[in-house]
Short mmCIF file of C-alpha atoms in Angstrom, two decimals:
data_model
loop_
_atom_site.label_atom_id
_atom_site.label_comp_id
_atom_site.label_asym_id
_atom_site.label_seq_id
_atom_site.Cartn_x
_atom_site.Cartn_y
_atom_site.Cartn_z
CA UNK R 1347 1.91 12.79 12.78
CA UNK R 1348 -2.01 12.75 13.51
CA UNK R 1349 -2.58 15.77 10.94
CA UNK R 1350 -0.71 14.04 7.92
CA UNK R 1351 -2.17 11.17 8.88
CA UNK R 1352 -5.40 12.84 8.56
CA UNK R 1353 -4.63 13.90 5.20
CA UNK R 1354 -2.84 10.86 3.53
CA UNK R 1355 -5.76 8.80 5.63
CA UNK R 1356 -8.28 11.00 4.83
CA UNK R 1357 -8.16 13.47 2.04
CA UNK R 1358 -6.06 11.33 0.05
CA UNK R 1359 -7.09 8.05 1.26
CA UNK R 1360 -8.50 6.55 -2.41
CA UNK R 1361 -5.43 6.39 -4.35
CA UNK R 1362 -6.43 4.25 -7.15
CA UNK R 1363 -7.76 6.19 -10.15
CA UNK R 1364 -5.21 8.04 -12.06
CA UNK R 1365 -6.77 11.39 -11.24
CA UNK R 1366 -6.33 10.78 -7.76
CA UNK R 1367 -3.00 9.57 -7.66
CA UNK R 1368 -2.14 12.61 -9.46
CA UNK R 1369 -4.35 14.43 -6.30
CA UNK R 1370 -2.06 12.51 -3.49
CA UNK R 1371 1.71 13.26 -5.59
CA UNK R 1372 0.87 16.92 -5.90
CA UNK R 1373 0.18 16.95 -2.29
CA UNK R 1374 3.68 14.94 -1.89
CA UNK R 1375 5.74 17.16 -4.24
CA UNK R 1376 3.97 20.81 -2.19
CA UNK R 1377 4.83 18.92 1.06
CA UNK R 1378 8.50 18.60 0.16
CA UNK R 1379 8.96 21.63 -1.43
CA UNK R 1380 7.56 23.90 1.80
CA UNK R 1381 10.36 21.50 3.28
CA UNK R 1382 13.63 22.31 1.31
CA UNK R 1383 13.20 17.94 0.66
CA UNK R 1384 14.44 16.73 -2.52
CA UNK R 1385 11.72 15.10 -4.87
CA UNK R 1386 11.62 13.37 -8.54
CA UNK R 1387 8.68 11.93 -9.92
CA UNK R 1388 9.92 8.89 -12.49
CA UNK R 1389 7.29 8.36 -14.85
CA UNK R 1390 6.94 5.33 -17.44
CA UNK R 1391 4.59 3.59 -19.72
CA UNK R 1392 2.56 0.73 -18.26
CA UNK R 1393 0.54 -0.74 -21.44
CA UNK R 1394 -1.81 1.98 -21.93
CA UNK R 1395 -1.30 3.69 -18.73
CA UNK R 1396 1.73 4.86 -16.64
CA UNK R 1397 3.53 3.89 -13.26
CA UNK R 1398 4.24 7.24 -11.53
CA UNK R 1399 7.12 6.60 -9.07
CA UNK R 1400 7.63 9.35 -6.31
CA UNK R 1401 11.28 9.66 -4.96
CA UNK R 1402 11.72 12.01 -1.62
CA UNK R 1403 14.73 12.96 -0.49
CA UNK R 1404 18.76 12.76 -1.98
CA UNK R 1405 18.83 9.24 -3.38
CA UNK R 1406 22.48 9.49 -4.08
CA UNK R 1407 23.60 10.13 -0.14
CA UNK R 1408 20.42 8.10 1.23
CA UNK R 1409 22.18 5.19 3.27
CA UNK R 1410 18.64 3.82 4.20
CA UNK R 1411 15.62 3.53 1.58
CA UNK R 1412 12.38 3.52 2.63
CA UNK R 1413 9.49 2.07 0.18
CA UNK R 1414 5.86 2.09 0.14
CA UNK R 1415 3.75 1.29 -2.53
CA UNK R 1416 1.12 4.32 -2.68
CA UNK R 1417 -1.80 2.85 -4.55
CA UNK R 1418 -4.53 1.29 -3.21
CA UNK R 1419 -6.62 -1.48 -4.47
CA UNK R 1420 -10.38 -2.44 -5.18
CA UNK R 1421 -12.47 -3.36 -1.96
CA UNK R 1422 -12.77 -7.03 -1.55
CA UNK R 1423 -16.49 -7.87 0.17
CA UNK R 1424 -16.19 -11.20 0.97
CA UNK R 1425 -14.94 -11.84 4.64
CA UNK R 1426 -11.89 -13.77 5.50
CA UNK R 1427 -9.52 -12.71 2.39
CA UNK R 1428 -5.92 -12.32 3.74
CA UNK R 1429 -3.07 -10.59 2.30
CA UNK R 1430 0.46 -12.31 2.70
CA UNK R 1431 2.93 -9.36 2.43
CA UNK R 1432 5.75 -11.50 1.43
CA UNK R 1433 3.55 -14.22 -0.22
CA UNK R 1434 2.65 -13.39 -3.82
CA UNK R 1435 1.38 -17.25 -4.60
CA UNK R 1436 -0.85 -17.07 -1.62
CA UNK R 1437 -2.34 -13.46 -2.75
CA UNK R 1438 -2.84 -14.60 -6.26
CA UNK R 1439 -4.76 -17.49 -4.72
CA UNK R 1440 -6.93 -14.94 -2.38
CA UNK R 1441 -7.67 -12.56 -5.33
CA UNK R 1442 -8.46 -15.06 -7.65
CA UNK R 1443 -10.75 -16.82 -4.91
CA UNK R 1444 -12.59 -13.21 -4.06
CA UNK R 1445 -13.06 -12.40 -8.28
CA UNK R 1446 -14.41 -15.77 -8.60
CA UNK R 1447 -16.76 -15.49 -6.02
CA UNK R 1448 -17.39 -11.60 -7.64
CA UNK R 1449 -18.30 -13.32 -11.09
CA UNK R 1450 -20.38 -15.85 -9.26
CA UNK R 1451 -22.83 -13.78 -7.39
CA UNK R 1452 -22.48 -10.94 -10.79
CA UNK R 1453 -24.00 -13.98 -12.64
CA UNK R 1454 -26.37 -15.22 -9.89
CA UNK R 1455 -27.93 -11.77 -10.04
CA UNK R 1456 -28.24 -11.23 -14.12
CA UNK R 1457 -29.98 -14.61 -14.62
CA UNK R 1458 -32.39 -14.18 -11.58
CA UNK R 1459 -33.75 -11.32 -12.85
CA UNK R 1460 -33.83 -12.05 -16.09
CA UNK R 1461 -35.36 -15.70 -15.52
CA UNK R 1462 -38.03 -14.57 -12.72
CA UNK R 1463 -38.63 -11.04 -13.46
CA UNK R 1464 -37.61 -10.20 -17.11
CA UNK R 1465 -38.86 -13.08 -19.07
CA UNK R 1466 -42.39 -13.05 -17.02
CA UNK R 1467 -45.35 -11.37 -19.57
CA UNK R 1468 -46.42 -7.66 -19.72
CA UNK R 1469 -49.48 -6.15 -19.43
CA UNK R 1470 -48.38 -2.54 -20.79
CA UNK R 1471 -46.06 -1.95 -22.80
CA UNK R 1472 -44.88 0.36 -19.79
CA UNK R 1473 -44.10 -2.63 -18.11
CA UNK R 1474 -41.84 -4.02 -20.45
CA UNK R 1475 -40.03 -0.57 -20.92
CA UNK R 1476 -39.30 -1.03 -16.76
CA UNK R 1477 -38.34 -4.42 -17.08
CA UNK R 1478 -35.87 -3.54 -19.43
CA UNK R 1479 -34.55 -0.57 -17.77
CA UNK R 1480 -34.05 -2.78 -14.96
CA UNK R 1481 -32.27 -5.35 -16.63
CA UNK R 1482 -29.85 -3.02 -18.25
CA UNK R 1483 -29.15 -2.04 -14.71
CA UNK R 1484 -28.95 -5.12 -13.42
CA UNK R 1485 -25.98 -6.10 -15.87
CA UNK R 1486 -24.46 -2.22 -15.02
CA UNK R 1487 -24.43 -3.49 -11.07
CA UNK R 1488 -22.34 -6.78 -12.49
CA UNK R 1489 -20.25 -5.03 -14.46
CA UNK R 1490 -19.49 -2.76 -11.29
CA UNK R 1491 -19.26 -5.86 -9.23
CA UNK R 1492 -16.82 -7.11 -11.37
CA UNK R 1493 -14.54 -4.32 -11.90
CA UNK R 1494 -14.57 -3.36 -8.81
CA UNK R 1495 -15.34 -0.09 -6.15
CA UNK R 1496 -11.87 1.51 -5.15
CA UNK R 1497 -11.66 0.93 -1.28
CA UNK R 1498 -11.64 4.14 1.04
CA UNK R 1499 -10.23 2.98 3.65
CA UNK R 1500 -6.54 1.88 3.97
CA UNK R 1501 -5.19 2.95 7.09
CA UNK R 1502 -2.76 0.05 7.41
CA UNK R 1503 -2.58 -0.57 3.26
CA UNK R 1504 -0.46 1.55 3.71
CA UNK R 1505 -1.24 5.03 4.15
CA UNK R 1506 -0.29 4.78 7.62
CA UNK R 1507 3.29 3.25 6.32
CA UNK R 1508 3.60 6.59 4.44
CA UNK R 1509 3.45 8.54 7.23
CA UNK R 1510 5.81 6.58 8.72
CA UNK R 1511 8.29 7.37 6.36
CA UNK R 1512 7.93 10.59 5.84
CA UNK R 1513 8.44 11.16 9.99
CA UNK R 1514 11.54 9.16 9.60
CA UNK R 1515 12.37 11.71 6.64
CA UNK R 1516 12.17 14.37 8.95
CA UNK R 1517 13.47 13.45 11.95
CA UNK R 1518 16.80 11.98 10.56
CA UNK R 1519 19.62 14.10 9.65
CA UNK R 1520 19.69 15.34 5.83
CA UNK R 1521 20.93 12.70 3.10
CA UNK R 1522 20.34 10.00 6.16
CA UNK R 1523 17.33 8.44 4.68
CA UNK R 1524 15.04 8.65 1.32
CA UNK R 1525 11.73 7.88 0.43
CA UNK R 1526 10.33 5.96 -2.89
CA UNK R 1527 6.72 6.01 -3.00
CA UNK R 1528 5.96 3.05 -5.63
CA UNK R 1529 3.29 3.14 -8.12
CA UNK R 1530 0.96 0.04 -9.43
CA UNK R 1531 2.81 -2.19 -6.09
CA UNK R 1532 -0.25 -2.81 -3.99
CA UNK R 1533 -0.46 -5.97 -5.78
CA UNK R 1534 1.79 -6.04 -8.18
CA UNK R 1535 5.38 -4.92 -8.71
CA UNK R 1536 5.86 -2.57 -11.40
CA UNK R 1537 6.81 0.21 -8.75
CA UNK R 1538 9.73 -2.36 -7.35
CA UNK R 1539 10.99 -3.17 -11.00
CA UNK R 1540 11.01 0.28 -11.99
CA UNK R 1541 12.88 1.41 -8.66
CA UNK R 1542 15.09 -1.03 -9.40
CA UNK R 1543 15.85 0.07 -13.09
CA UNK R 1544 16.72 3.52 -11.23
CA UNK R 1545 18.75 2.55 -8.78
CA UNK R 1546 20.62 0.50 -11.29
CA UNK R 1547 20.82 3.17 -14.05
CA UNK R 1548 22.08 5.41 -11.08
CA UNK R 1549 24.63 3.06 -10.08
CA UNK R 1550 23.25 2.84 -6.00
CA UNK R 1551 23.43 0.52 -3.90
CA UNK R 1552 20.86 2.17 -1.41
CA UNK R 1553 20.28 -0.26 1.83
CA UNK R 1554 16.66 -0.72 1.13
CA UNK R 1555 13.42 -1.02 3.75
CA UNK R 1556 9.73 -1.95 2.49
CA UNK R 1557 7.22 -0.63 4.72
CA UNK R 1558 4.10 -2.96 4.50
CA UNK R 1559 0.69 -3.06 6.45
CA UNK R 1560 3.25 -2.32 9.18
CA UNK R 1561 0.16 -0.69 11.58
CA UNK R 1562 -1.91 -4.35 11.23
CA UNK R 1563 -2.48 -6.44 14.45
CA UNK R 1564 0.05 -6.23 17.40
CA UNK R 1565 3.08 -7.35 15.71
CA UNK R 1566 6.14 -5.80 14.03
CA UNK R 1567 8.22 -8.44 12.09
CA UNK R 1568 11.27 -8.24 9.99
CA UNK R 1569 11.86 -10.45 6.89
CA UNK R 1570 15.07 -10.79 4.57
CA UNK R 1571 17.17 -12.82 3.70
CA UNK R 1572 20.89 -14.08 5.67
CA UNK R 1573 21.38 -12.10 8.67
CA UNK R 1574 19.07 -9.44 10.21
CA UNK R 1575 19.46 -7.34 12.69
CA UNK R 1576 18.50 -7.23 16.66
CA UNK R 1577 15.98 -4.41 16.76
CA UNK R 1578 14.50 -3.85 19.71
CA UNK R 1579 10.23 -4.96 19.65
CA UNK R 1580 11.29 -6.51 16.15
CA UNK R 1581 10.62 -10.25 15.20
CA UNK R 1582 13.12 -11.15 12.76
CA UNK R 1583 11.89 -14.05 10.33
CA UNK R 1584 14.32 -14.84 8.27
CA UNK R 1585 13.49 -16.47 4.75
CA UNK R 1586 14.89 -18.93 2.54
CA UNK R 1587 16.01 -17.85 -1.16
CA UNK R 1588 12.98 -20.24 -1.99
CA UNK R 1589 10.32 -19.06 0.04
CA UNK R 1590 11.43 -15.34 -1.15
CA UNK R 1591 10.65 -16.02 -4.73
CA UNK R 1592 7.71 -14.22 -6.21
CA UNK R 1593 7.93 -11.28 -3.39
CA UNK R 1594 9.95 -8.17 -3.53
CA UNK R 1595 12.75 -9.49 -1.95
CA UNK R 1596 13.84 -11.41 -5.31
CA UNK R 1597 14.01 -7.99 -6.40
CA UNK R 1598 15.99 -7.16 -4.16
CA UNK R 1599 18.21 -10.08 -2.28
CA UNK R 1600 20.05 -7.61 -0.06
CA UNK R 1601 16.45 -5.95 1.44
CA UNK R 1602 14.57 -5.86 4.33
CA UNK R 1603 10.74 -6.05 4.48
CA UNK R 1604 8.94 -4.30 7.83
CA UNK R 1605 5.64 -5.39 8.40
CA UNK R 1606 2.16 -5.56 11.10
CA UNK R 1607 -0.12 -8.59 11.48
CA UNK R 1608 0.28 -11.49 12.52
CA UNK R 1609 1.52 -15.06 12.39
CA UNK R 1610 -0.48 -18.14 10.63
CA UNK R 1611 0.65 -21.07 9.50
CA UNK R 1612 4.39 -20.00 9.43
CA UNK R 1613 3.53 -17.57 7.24
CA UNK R 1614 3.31 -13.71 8.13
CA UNK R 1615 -0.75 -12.61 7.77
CA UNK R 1616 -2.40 -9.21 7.71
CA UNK R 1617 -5.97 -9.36 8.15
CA UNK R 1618 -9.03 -6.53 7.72
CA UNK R 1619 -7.31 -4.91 4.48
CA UNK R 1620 -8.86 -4.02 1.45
CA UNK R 1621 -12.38 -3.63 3.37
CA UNK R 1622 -13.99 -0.96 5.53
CA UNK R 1623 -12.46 -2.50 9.17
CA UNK R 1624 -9.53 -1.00 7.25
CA UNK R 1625 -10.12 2.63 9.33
CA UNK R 1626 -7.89 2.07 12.87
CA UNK R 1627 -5.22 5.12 13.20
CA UNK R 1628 -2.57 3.95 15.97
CA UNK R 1629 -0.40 6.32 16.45
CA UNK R 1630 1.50 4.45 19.24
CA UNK R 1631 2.81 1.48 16.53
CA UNK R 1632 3.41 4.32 14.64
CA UNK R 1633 5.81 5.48 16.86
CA UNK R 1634 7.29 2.51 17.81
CA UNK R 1635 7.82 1.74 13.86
CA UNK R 1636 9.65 4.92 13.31
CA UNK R 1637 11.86 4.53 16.59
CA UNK R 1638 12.65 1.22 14.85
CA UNK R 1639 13.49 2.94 11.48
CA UNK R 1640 15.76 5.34 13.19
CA UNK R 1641 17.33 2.11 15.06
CA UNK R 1642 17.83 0.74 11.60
CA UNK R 1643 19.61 4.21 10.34
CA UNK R 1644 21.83 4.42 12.83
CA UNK R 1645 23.02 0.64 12.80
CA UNK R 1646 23.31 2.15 8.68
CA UNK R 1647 25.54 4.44 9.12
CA UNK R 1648 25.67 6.01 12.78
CA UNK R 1649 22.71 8.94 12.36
CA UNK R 1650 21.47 11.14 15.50
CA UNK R 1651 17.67 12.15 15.32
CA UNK R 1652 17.33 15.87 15.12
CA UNK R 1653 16.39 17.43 18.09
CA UNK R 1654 12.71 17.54 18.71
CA UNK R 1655 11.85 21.02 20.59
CA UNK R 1656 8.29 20.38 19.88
CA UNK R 1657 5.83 20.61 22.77
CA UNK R 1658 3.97 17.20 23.98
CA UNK R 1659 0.77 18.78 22.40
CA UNK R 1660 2.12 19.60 19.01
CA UNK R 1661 3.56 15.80 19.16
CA UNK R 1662 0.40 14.09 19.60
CA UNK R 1663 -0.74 16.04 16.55
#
């Protein structure tokens, strides 16, 4: 678990550019390939990009499906910006707040320097060449500002929730368990719809589990709708049709959403994402998530782990 976190972590921890999404799926399809694992990339047009859905394992048999949206977002710099995993009002309100306060200080910058430095006289016409030079980089650096720096780290959004899922791949018995890794769903839900266009088109009714900032703060809590069930170190919340609107499980009535963090307000809250305090690998929740995920499979439909004739050292790896 500690080397492919390493690598989804590390090597692959920016996932936001198309080039290195492509990077991370390649590694994804190799992965399962070495592993005799099922895979199907399900590409569509997004305006004038694509969403490039990753599917791992045999959705048809899959009892249990386990999502995780792969992308990872801009870096926010401002401190105190939460994310609400099953809150999509709330994280509109908390981007919107952090791009204001982007365009703000973008703004601040460009008219300082043009008001104190630009418009001040030249004595060389060197000068002015250096003043402009500056100011063209000036409005480069709010450009950037505005558009954003893809964040590097995301341990716990949600490369660690990757990993997660792909040890529960391999650990339950073949056709147990699948894996959808979602495109353009780190804030948005294109991935979701377009899973669920497949799994309709497919006819399935696949018992699905989002996976989500499940490695932030001490918690693990459970959220769905009617009645969840008793998993051991679990916290089940369970939600009203109206407080589910506008979060995946509108998508999906019948689902189950696994997260970390922590509880604010009545409202489920994972803090330190989308910045560098993003860069904590716990392997121990880790392994308590996936015990839970192989609770959850057998409750499903009665699986037995395979055996694990590993050695303690190659475990901890």
């Amino acid at each position: 678990m500690k080397d492919l976190m390493a690598a989804v972590a590390g090597l692959f921890g920016k996932r936001y550019s198309a080039r290195q999404k492509a990077r991370f799926l390649r590694y994804m399809e190799n992965r399962a390939r070495e592993r005799g694992v099922k895979w199907a990339e399900d590409t569509q047009r997004l305006g004038p990009g694509v969403c490039r859905n990753l599917y791992l394992g045999d959705l048809k048999r899959a009892k249990l499906l386990l999502a995780i949206p792969y992308d990872t977002a801009t870096r926010i710099w401002w401190p105190g910006i939460r994310y609400y995993p099953v809150h999509k009002g709330k994280n509109i309100l908390q981007d919107t707040l952090a791009k204001g306060l982007d365009t703000l200080l973008a703004a601040a910058l460009t008219a300082a320097y043009y008001l104190l430095v630009f418009r001040a006289p030249s004595a060389t016409a060197a000068q002015e060449s250096w003043k402009l030079a500056g100011l063209l980089l000036c409005v480069l650096a709010a450009g950037k500002l505005l558009f954003g720096w893809a964040n590097g780290n995301n341990y716990a959004r949600n490369s660690a929730s990757i990993v997660i899922a792909l040890t529960c791949l391999d650990r339950l018995p073949a056709g147990q368990a699948a894996v959808a890794l979602l495109d353009h769903s780190c804030r948005g839900f294109q991935g979701y719809q377009q899973l669920r266009r497949r799994l309709d088109q497919k006819g399935l009714r696949n018992s699905l589990l989002v996976l989500d900032c499940v490695t932030s703060g001490e918690e693990l809590r459970l959220h769905g709708l009617g009645e969840l069930p008793e998993l051991a170190g679990v916290q089940n919340h369970r939600l009203t049709v109206p407080e589910s609107r506008g979060s995946v499980l509108e998508l999906f009535p019948s689902g189950l959403v696994l997260t970390g963090g922590q509880e604010t307000g009545g409202e489920t809250v994972a803090l330190n994402t989308r910045c560098g305090k993003d860069r904590e690998i716990r392997l121990d929740k880790m392994e308590q998530a996936v015990e839970i995920i192989c609770q959850l499979a057998r409750l499903q439909g009665g699986a037995v782990e395979k055996p694990d004739f590993r050695s303690k050292e190659e475990k901890s790896k």
